[in-house]
Amino acid sequence: MIGLGNFFAISSLDGSYDKTYLVEIKRLADELKNSNTAIQSKLTDFDRERYPHIVSVSPFDVENPGSEDYVVEDINGSLCRIVYEKEKSYNGLVFMNIGFGAMLLITVVLFILINKKVIRPFAEMERLTVDLAKGHLSAPVHEEKSHVFGRFLWGMDMLRERLEEGKEREQAYQKERKTLMLSLSHDIKTPLSAIELYEKALSSGLYDTPEKQADAYAGIKKNADELRRYIDEITAASREDFLALEVKKGEYYLADALKEITDYYNEKFASLHTGFTVESHGNPLLCGDQDRIVEVIQNLLENAIKYGDGRKVNISFSEEEDAQLIHVMSTGEPPKEDEMVHLFDSFYRGSNVGEKKGSGLGLYISRELMKRMDGDIYVTASEDTFTAAVVVRKA
């Protein structure tokens, strides 16, 4: 590119010559006009040291003008041909090359910075996402101080750690569950075999007296109760906290938690053309896990988006003894009255969900999280509104 620029610059140097020769031609012409000597002497006796750009001065021949650079001057009635040579000025070319060099240097520096701050971190992100997709969760993310992707990579590394912890917990849980099921399956065989023996004995008439028959029925009942106990254990094991919800005990300010909510949902509700308001509130110090309370309110807002009519969503606040209450209200058709008591059951979905997809776990998870933070959630409804109130303990 620089070579091409130099080529065009050199090719166009006609407009970049030193203009001193024009001054010399003017001075020489004036000197010849004012000289008293004969014209022929005038043309040969000019001081060449004073006129370094003048090559020669001769009478002008119309039929043979020559190919040199010249001008024609009228010297006291005689046309004279003054041949000159131009001295090229390369100042513009020098400045152009300096500019090109500076641009090249800046480009190289920018490329190095972009490679260091953008391309390399982006390549790291690409590797990380592929590893996460493949389930490779053990390799940590290299520390990156880039202001562009540093926080993102830090968050991705936290996600990787959470996924790895979740995978380890899931493996441990599956192992414990399998061990429990195998143990209970083995234990069930004993009372089941006893019941089968009693059944065969009774059907074959082996117990021919009322006393023996009564003992057999008592044995059947005892083993049936044992089976019921094992079944209850299996049921309890299947209803254990399969989500492994963890809560970190700590303290946080209400305004900090709400900022995370409003920063995201102001824009989201605006894009949905839904009126979203957060009423004024104080800034009490609360007990619990800030990340988890944000998750709870997010669950409630997502439910408002999914099951509300899109007209209005409002967050308001009240206080009750040592608790801060956060009310999330949305407009739309609420669940039926007889369904309200079941909304916090796992996998339960009300009749107002229509064809909207969902797992029926949002409110269940939210209440479980609040219980672990010594709080709670309850719901109320009117003709066209639904409100979930989150009870958070004050510090």
CSV table of C-alpha atoms in Angstrom, one decimal:
chain,number,residue,atom,x,y,z
A,1,MET,CA,0.0,0.0,0.0
A,2,ILE,CA,2.8,2.4,0.9
A,3,GLY,CA,4.6,1.5,-2.4
A,4,LEU,CA,1.5,2.2,-4.4
A,5,GLY,CA,1.1,5.5,-2.7
A,6,ASN,CA,4.7,6.4,-3.5
A,7,PHE,CA,4.2,5.5,-7.1
A,8,PHE,CA,1.2,7.8,-7.5
A,9,ALA,CA,2.9,10.5,-5.5
A,10,ILE,CA,6.0,10.4,-7.7
A,11,SER,CA,3.9,10.2,-10.9
A,12,SER,CA,2.1,13.4,-9.8
A,13,LEU,CA,5.1,15.5,-8.8
A,14,ASP,CA,4.4,18.0,-11.6
A,15,GLY,CA,2.5,20.0,-9.2
A,16,SER,CA,5.1,19.7,-6.4
A,17,TYR,CA,8.1,21.3,-8.1
A,18,ASP,CA,10.1,24.1,-6.4
A,19,LYS,CA,8.9,27.4,-8.0
A,20,THR,CA,12.2,29.2,-7.7
A,21,TYR,CA,12.9,28.9,-11.4
A,22,LEU,CA,9.9,31.2,-12.2
A,23,VAL,CA,11.4,33.9,-10.1
A,24,GLU,CA,14.7,33.5,-11.8
A,25,ILE,CA,13.1,33.7,-15.3
A,26,LYS,CA,11.3,36.9,-14.3
A,27,ARG,CA,14.5,38.5,-12.9
A,28,LEU,CA,16.6,37.5,-15.9
A,29,ALA,CA,14.0,38.8,-18.4
A,30,ASP,CA,13.9,42.2,-16.5
A,31,GLU,CA,17.7,42.3,-16.5
A,32,LEU,CA,17.9,41.6,-20.3
A,33,LYS,CA,15.4,44.3,-21.0
A,34,ASN,CA,17.3,46.9,-19.0
A,35,SER,CA,20.7,46.0,-20.5
A,36,ASN,CA,22.4,48.4,-23.0
A,37,THR,CA,24.4,45.7,-24.8
A,38,ALA,CA,23.4,44.1,-28.1
A,39,ILE,CA,20.8,41.4,-27.9
A,40,GLN,CA,23.1,38.6,-29.0
A,41,SER,CA,25.5,39.5,-26.1
A,42,LYS,CA,22.7,39.6,-23.7
A,43,LEU,CA,21.7,36.1,-24.5
A,44,THR,CA,25.1,34.6,-23.7
A,45,ASP,CA,26.5,36.8,-21.0
A,46,PHE,CA,24.0,36.4,-18.1
A,47,ASP,CA,25.4,35.4,-14.7
A,48,ARG,CA,24.8,31.7,-14.4
A,49,GLU,CA,25.6,31.7,-10.7
A,50,ARG,CA,22.8,34.0,-10.1
A,51,TYR,CA,20.4,31.9,-12.2
A,52,PRO,CA,21.2,28.3,-11.4
A,53,HIS,CA,17.9,27.1,-12.9
A,54,ILE,CA,18.4,28.8,-16.3
A,55,VAL,CA,20.0,26.5,-18.8
A,56,SER,CA,20.2,28.8,-21.9
A,57,VAL,CA,18.7,31.9,-23.5
A,58,SER,CA,18.4,32.0,-27.3
A,59,PRO,CA,16.2,33.6,-30.0
A,60,PHE,CA,12.9,31.9,-30.4
A,61,ASP,CA,12.5,29.8,-33.6
A,62,VAL,CA,8.9,29.1,-34.3
A,63,GLU,CA,9.6,26.3,-36.6
A,64,ASN,CA,12.0,24.6,-34.2
A,65,PRO,CA,10.7,25.3,-30.6
A,66,GLY,CA,12.6,22.3,-29.0
A,67,SER,CA,11.4,19.8,-26.4
A,68,GLU,CA,13.0,21.3,-23.3
A,69,ASP,CA,11.1,23.2,-20.6
A,70,TYR,CA,11.1,26.8,-21.7
A,71,VAL,CA,9.2,30.1,-21.7
A,72,VAL,CA,9.1,32.8,-24.4
A,73,GLU,CA,9.8,36.4,-23.3
A,74,ASP,CA,9.6,39.6,-25.3
A,75,ILE,CA,13.0,41.3,-24.8
A,76,ASN,CA,12.8,44.8,-26.3
A,77,GLY,CA,10.9,43.6,-29.4
A,78,SER,CA,12.7,40.3,-29.8
A,79,LEU,CA,11.2,37.0,-28.8
A,80,CYS,CA,13.7,35.0,-26.6
A,81,ARG,CA,13.5,31.4,-25.6
A,82,ILE,CA,14.6,30.8,-22.0
A,83,VAL,CA,15.3,27.2,-21.2
A,84,TYR,CA,15.1,26.2,-17.5
A,85,GLU,CA,15.3,23.1,-15.4
A,86,LYS,CA,12.8,22.4,-12.6
A,87,GLU,CA,14.0,21.2,-9.2
A,88,LYS,CA,11.6,18.7,-7.7
A,89,SER,CA,10.3,19.0,-4.1
A,90,TYR,CA,10.0,15.8,-2.2
A,91,ASN,CA,8.6,17.4,1.0
A,92,GLY,CA,5.1,16.2,0.3
A,93,LEU,CA,6.4,12.7,-0.4
A,94,VAL,CA,8.4,12.6,2.8
A,95,PHE,CA,5.4,13.8,4.9
A,96,MET,CA,3.2,11.2,3.1
A,97,ASN,CA,5.6,8.4,4.0
A,98,ILE,CA,5.8,9.6,7.6
A,99,GLY,CA,2.0,9.6,7.8
A,100,PHE,CA,1.9,6.1,6.3
A,101,GLY,CA,4.5,4.9,8.7
A,102,ALA,CA,2.6,6.4,11.7
A,103,MET,CA,-0.6,4.8,10.5
A,104,LEU,CA,1.2,1.4,10.1
A,105,LEU,CA,2.6,1.6,13.6
A,106,ILE,CA,-0.8,2.6,15.0
A,107,THR,CA,-2.4,-0.3,13.1
A,108,VAL,CA,0.1,-2.8,14.5
A,109,VAL,CA,-0.3,-1.6,18.0
A,110,LEU,CA,-4.1,-1.7,17.7
A,111,PHE,CA,-3.9,-5.2,16.3
A,112,ILE,CA,-1.8,-6.3,19.2
A,113,LEU,CA,-4.2,-4.8,21.7
A,114,ILE,CA,-7.2,-6.2,20.0
A,115,ASN,CA,-5.6,-9.6,19.8
A,116,LYS,CA,-4.7,-9.5,23.5
A,117,LYS,CA,-7.9,-7.9,24.8
A,118,VAL,CA,-10.6,-9.3,22.4
A,119,ILE,CA,-9.4,-12.2,20.2
A,120,ARG,CA,-7.6,-14.2,22.8
A,121,PRO,CA,-10.4,-13.9,25.5
A,122,PHE,CA,-13.0,-14.7,22.8
A,123,ALA,CA,-11.1,-17.8,21.8
A,124,GLU,CA,-11.1,-18.7,25.5
A,125,MET,CA,-14.8,-18.2,25.7
A,126,GLU,CA,-15.3,-20.4,22.6
A,127,ARG,CA,-13.3,-23.2,24.2
A,128,LEU,CA,-15.1,-22.8,27.5
A,129,THR,CA,-18.6,-23.0,25.9
A,130,VAL,CA,-17.6,-26.1,23.9
A,131,ASP,CA,-16.2,-27.8,27.0
A,132,LEU,CA,-19.4,-27.0,28.9
A,133,ALA,CA,-21.5,-28.3,26.1
A,134,LYS,CA,-19.5,-31.6,26.1
A,135,GLY,CA,-19.7,-31.8,29.9
A,136,HIS,CA,-16.0,-31.2,30.5
A,137,LEU,CA,-16.3,-29.2,33.7
A,138,SER,CA,-12.9,-29.8,35.5
A,139,ALA,CA,-10.7,-27.4,33.5
A,140,PRO,CA,-10.8,-23.9,35.1
A,141,VAL,CA,-10.9,-20.7,33.1
A,142,HIS,CA,-7.7,-18.8,33.0
A,143,GLU,CA,-7.8,-15.5,34.9
A,144,GLU,CA,-8.5,-12.6,32.5
A,145,LYS,CA,-8.1,-9.0,33.5
A,146,SER,CA,-9.7,-7.6,30.3
A,147,HIS,CA,-12.4,-5.0,31.0
A,148,VAL,CA,-14.1,-6.3,27.9
A,149,PHE,CA,-14.6,-10.0,28.8
A,150,GLY,CA,-13.0,-10.3,32.2
A,151,ARG,CA,-16.2,-10.2,34.2
A,152,PHE,CA,-18.0,-12.4,31.6
A,153,LEU,CA,-15.2,-15.1,31.9
A,154,TRP,CA,-15.4,-14.8,35.7
A,155,GLY,CA,-19.1,-15.5,35.5
A,156,MET,CA,-18.6,-18.4,33.1
A,157,ASP,CA,-16.1,-19.9,35.5
A,158,MET,CA,-18.5,-19.6,38.3
A,159,LEU,CA,-21.1,-21.3,36.1
A,160,ARG,CA,-18.6,-24.1,35.4
A,161,GLU,CA,-18.0,-24.6,39.1
A,162,ARG,CA,-21.7,-24.6,39.8
A,163,LEU,CA,-22.3,-27.2,37.1
A,164,GLU,CA,-19.4,-29.3,38.3
A,165,GLU,CA,-20.7,-29.2,41.9
A,166,GLY,CA,-24.2,-30.0,40.7
A,167,LYS,CA,-22.8,-33.0,38.7
A,168,GLU,CA,-21.0,-34.3,41.7
A,169,ARG,CA,-24.1,-33.9,43.9
A,170,GLU,CA,-26.2,-35.6,41.3
A,171,GLN,CA,-23.8,-38.5,41.1
A,172,ALA,CA,-23.7,-38.8,44.9
A,173,TYR,CA,-27.5,-38.6,45.0
A,174,GLN,CA,-28.0,-41.2,42.4
A,175,LYS,CA,-25.5,-43.5,44.2
A,176,GLU,CA,-27.4,-43.1,47.5
A,177,ARG,CA,-30.7,-43.5,45.8
A,178,LYS,CA,-29.7,-46.7,44.1
A,179,THR,CA,-28.2,-48.1,47.3
A,180,LEU,CA,-31.4,-47.2,49.2
A,181,MET,CA,-33.6,-48.8,46.5
A,182,LEU,CA,-31.5,-52.0,46.4
A,183,SER,CA,-31.6,-52.2,50.2
A,184,LEU,CA,-35.3,-51.6,50.4
A,185,SER,CA,-36.0,-54.1,47.5
A,186,HIS,CA,-34.0,-56.7,49.4
A,187,ASP,CA,-35.8,-56.0,52.7
A,188,ILE,CA,-39.3,-56.1,51.0
A,189,LYS,CA,-38.7,-59.7,49.9
A,190,THR,CA,-38.8,-61.0,53.5
A,191,PRO,CA,-42.3,-59.8,54.5
A,192,LEU,CA,-43.6,-60.5,50.9
A,193,SER,CA,-42.4,-64.1,51.1
A,194,ALA,CA,-44.0,-64.5,54.6
A,195,ILE,CA,-47.3,-63.2,53.2
A,196,GLU,CA,-47.1,-65.7,50.3
A,197,LEU,CA,-46.5,-68.6,52.7
A,198,TYR,CA,-49.4,-67.6,54.9
A,199,GLU,CA,-51.6,-67.4,51.8
A,200,LYS,CA,-50.6,-70.8,50.6
A,201,ALA,CA,-51.1,-72.3,54.0
A,202,LEU,CA,-54.6,-70.8,54.4
A,203,SER,CA,-55.6,-71.8,50.9
A,204,SER,CA,-54.5,-75.4,51.3
A,205,GLY,CA,-56.3,-75.8,54.7
A,206,LEU,CA,-53.1,-76.2,56.7
A,207,TYR,CA,-54.5,-74.0,59.4
A,208,ASP,CA,-57.6,-76.0,60.4
A,209,THR,CA,-58.4,-74.4,63.7
A,210,PRO,CA,-59.7,-70.8,64.4
A,211,GLU,CA,-56.6,-70.1,66.6
A,212,LYS,CA,-54.1,-71.1,63.8
A,213,GLN,CA,-56.1,-69.1,61.3
A,214,ALA,CA,-56.1,-66.1,63.6
A,215,ASP,CA,-52.3,-66.4,64.0
A,216,ALA,CA,-51.9,-66.5,60.2
A,217,TYR,CA,-54.1,-63.4,59.7
A,218,ALA,CA,-52.0,-61.6,62.4
A,219,GLY,CA,-48.8,-62.6,60.6
A,220,ILE,CA,-50.2,-61.4,57.3
A,221,LYS,CA,-51.1,-58.0,59.0
A,222,LYS,CA,-47.7,-57.7,60.6
A,223,ASN,CA,-45.9,-58.3,57.3
A,224,ALA,CA,-48.3,-56.0,55.4
A,225,ASP,CA,-47.5,-53.3,58.0
A,226,GLU,CA,-43.8,-53.9,57.3
A,227,LEU,CA,-44.4,-53.6,53.6
A,228,ARG,CA,-46.3,-50.4,54.1
A,229,ARG,CA,-43.3,-49.0,56.2
A,230,TYR,CA,-40.9,-49.8,53.4
A,231,ILE,CA,-43.3,-48.2,50.8
A,232,ASP,CA,-43.4,-45.1,53.0
A,233,GLU,CA,-39.6,-45.0,53.0
A,234,ILE,CA,-39.5,-45.2,49.2
A,235,THR,CA,-42.1,-42.5,48.9
A,236,ALA,CA,-40.2,-40.2,51.3
A,237,ALA,CA,-37.0,-40.9,49.5
A,238,SER,CA,-38.6,-40.0,46.1
A,239,ARG,CA,-40.0,-36.7,47.6
A,240,GLU,CA,-36.7,-35.6,49.1
A,241,ASP,CA,-35.1,-32.4,47.9
A,242,PHE,CA,-34.3,-33.6,44.4
A,243,LEU,CA,-33.3,-30.1,43.4
A,244,ALA,CA,-30.5,-29.8,46.1
A,245,LEU,CA,-31.3,-26.2,46.8
A,246,GLU,CA,-28.5,-24.5,48.7
A,247,VAL,CA,-28.7,-21.2,50.5
A,248,LYS,CA,-25.8,-19.2,51.9
A,249,LYS,CA,-26.7,-17.5,55.2
A,250,GLY,CA,-25.7,-13.8,55.1
A,251,GLU,CA,-27.0,-10.2,55.0
A,252,TYR,CA,-27.8,-7.8,52.2
A,253,TYR,CA,-29.6,-4.6,51.6
A,254,LEU,CA,-33.0,-4.6,49.9
A,255,ALA,CA,-32.0,-1.9,47.4
A,256,ASP,CA,-29.0,-4.0,46.2
A,257,ALA,CA,-31.3,-7.0,45.4
A,258,LEU,CA,-33.9,-4.9,43.7
A,259,LYS,CA,-31.3,-3.1,41.5
A,260,GLU,CA,-30.5,-6.5,40.0
A,261,ILE,CA,-34.2,-7.0,39.3
A,262,THR,CA,-35.0,-3.6,37.9
A,263,ASP,CA,-31.9,-3.4,35.7
A,264,TYR,CA,-33.1,-6.4,33.7
A,265,TYR,CA,-36.9,-6.2,33.9
A,266,ASN,CA,-37.3,-2.6,33.1
A,267,GLU,CA,-36.1,-3.3,29.6
A,268,LYS,CA,-37.8,-6.6,29.3
A,269,PHE,CA,-41.3,-5.3,30.3
A,270,ALA,CA,-40.8,-2.3,28.0
A,271,SER,CA,-40.2,-4.6,25.1
A,272,LEU,CA,-43.4,-6.5,26.0
A,273,HIS,CA,-45.3,-3.2,26.3
A,274,THR,CA,-46.3,-4.2,29.9
A,275,GLY,CA,-46.6,-1.5,32.5
A,276,PHE,CA,-44.0,-2.3,35.2
A,277,THR,CA,-43.7,-0.2,38.4
A,278,VAL,CA,-41.6,-0.5,41.6
A,279,GLU,CA,-43.0,1.5,44.4
A,280,SER,CA,-40.8,3.5,46.8
A,281,HIS,CA,-39.2,1.6,49.6
A,282,GLY,CA,-36.7,1.9,52.3
A,283,ASN,CA,-33.4,0.1,52.4
A,284,PRO,CA,-33.5,-2.3,55.4
A,285,LEU,CA,-30.7,-4.9,56.0
A,286,LEU,CA,-32.2,-8.4,55.4
A,287,CYS,CA,-31.1,-11.9,56.3
A,288,GLY,CA,-30.5,-14.6,53.7
A,289,ASP,CA,-28.9,-15.1,50.4
A,290,GLN,CA,-29.1,-12.1,48.0
A,291,ASP,CA,-28.7,-14.3,44.9
A,292,ARG,CA,-31.5,-16.5,46.1
A,293,ILE,CA,-33.9,-13.7,46.9
A,294,VAL,CA,-33.3,-12.3,43.4
A,295,GLU,CA,-34.0,-15.8,42.0
A,296,VAL,CA,-37.3,-15.9,43.9
A,297,ILE,CA,-38.5,-12.6,42.7
A,298,GLN,CA,-37.4,-13.5,39.1
A,299,ASN,CA,-39.5,-16.6,39.3
A,300,LEU,CA,-42.5,-14.5,40.4
A,301,LEU,CA,-42.0,-12.0,37.6
A,302,GLU,CA,-41.6,-14.7,35.0
A,303,ASN,CA,-44.9,-16.2,36.2
A,304,ALA,CA,-46.4,-12.8,35.9
A,305,ILE,CA,-45.2,-12.6,32.3
A,306,LYS,CA,-46.3,-16.1,31.4
A,307,TYR,CA,-49.7,-16.2,33.1
A,308,GLY,CA,-50.7,-12.6,33.3
A,309,ASP,CA,-52.6,-10.6,30.7
A,310,GLY,CA,-49.6,-8.3,30.0
A,311,ARG,CA,-51.3,-5.1,31.2
A,312,LYS,CA,-49.6,-4.4,34.5
A,313,VAL,CA,-47.0,-5.8,36.9
A,314,ASN,CA,-46.3,-4.0,40.1
A,315,ILE,CA,-43.8,-4.5,43.0
A,316,SER,CA,-44.9,-3.0,46.3
A,317,PHE,CA,-43.6,-3.3,49.9
A,318,SER,CA,-44.9,-3.5,53.5
A,319,GLU,CA,-43.5,-4.4,56.9
A,320,GLU,CA,-44.7,-6.9,59.5
A,321,GLU,CA,-43.0,-7.1,62.9
A,322,ASP,CA,-39.4,-8.2,62.1
A,323,ALA,CA,-40.1,-9.0,58.4
A,324,GLN,CA,-40.0,-7.1,55.1
A,325,LEU,CA,-42.8,-8.1,52.7
A,326,ILE,CA,-42.3,-7.8,48.9
A,327,HIS,CA,-45.6,-8.0,46.9
A,328,VAL,CA,-45.5,-9.0,43.2
A,329,MET,CA,-48.9,-8.2,41.6
A,330,SER,CA,-49.9,-9.0,38.1
A,331,THR,CA,-53.2,-8.5,36.2
A,332,GLY,CA,-55.0,-11.3,34.5
A,333,GLU,CA,-57.1,-14.3,35.3
A,334,PRO,CA,-56.0,-15.9,38.6
A,335,PRO,CA,-56.1,-19.6,39.5
A,336,LYS,CA,-59.4,-21.0,40.8
A,337,GLU,CA,-60.0,-20.7,44.6
A,338,ASP,CA,-59.8,-24.4,45.2
A,339,GLU,CA,-56.4,-24.5,43.3
A,340,MET,CA,-54.7,-21.9,45.4
A,341,VAL,CA,-53.7,-24.3,48.2
A,342,HIS,CA,-51.9,-26.5,45.6
A,343,LEU,CA,-49.9,-23.8,43.8
A,344,PHE,CA,-46.8,-24.5,45.9
A,345,ASP,CA,-46.8,-28.3,45.3
A,346,SER,CA,-44.1,-29.6,43.1
A,347,PHE,CA,-45.1,-30.1,39.4
A,348,TYR,CA,-48.6,-28.7,40.1
A,349,ARG,CA,-50.1,-26.3,37.4
A,350,GLY,CA,-53.3,-24.4,37.7
A,351,SER,CA,-56.2,-24.6,35.2
A,352,ASN,CA,-55.5,-21.0,34.0
A,353,VAL,CA,-52.1,-22.0,32.4
A,354,GLY,CA,-53.8,-22.9,29.1
A,355,GLU,CA,-51.3,-24.2,26.6
A,356,LYS,CA,-48.3,-22.3,28.1
A,357,LYS,CA,-45.3,-24.5,28.7
A,358,GLY,CA,-44.0,-24.9,32.2
A,359,SER,CA,-42.8,-27.4,34.8
A,360,GLY,CA,-44.9,-26.5,37.8
A,361,LEU,CA,-41.8,-26.0,39.9
A,362,GLY,CA,-41.4,-22.2,40.0
A,363,LEU,CA,-43.5,-21.5,43.1
A,364,TYR,CA,-42.3,-24.8,44.8
A,365,ILE,CA,-38.7,-23.8,44.4
A,366,SER,CA,-39.4,-20.2,45.5
A,367,ARG,CA,-41.1,-21.4,48.8
A,368,GLU,CA,-38.4,-24.0,49.5
A,369,LEU,CA,-35.7,-21.3,49.1
A,370,MET,CA,-37.6,-18.9,51.4
A,371,LYS,CA,-38.0,-21.6,54.0
A,372,ARG,CA,-34.3,-22.1,54.0
A,373,MET,CA,-33.9,-18.4,54.6
A,374,ASP,CA,-36.4,-18.5,57.5
A,375,GLY,CA,-39.0,-16.7,55.3
A,376,ASP,CA,-42.1,-17.7,53.4
A,377,ILE,CA,-44.3,-17.0,50.4
A,378,TYR,CA,-48.1,-16.8,50.3
A,379,VAL,CA,-50.5,-15.9,47.5
A,380,THR,CA,-53.7,-14.0,47.2
A,381,ALA,CA,-56.1,-13.3,44.3
A,382,SER,CA,-59.0,-11.1,43.3
A,383,GLU,CA,-61.2,-11.1,40.3
A,384,ASP,CA,-58.5,-10.0,37.9
A,385,THR,CA,-55.2,-9.8,39.9
A,386,PHE,CA,-52.8,-12.3,41.4
A,387,THR,CA,-50.3,-11.3,44.1
A,388,ALA,CA,-47.4,-13.3,45.6
A,389,ALA,CA,-46.0,-11.9,48.8
A,390,VAL,CA,-42.4,-12.8,49.8
A,391,VAL,CA,-41.7,-12.7,53.5
A,392,VAL,CA,-38.1,-11.8,54.2
A,393,ARG,CA,-36.6,-11.7,57.7
A,394,LYS,CA,-34.8,-8.5,58.7
A,395,ALA,CA,-31.3,-8.6,60.1
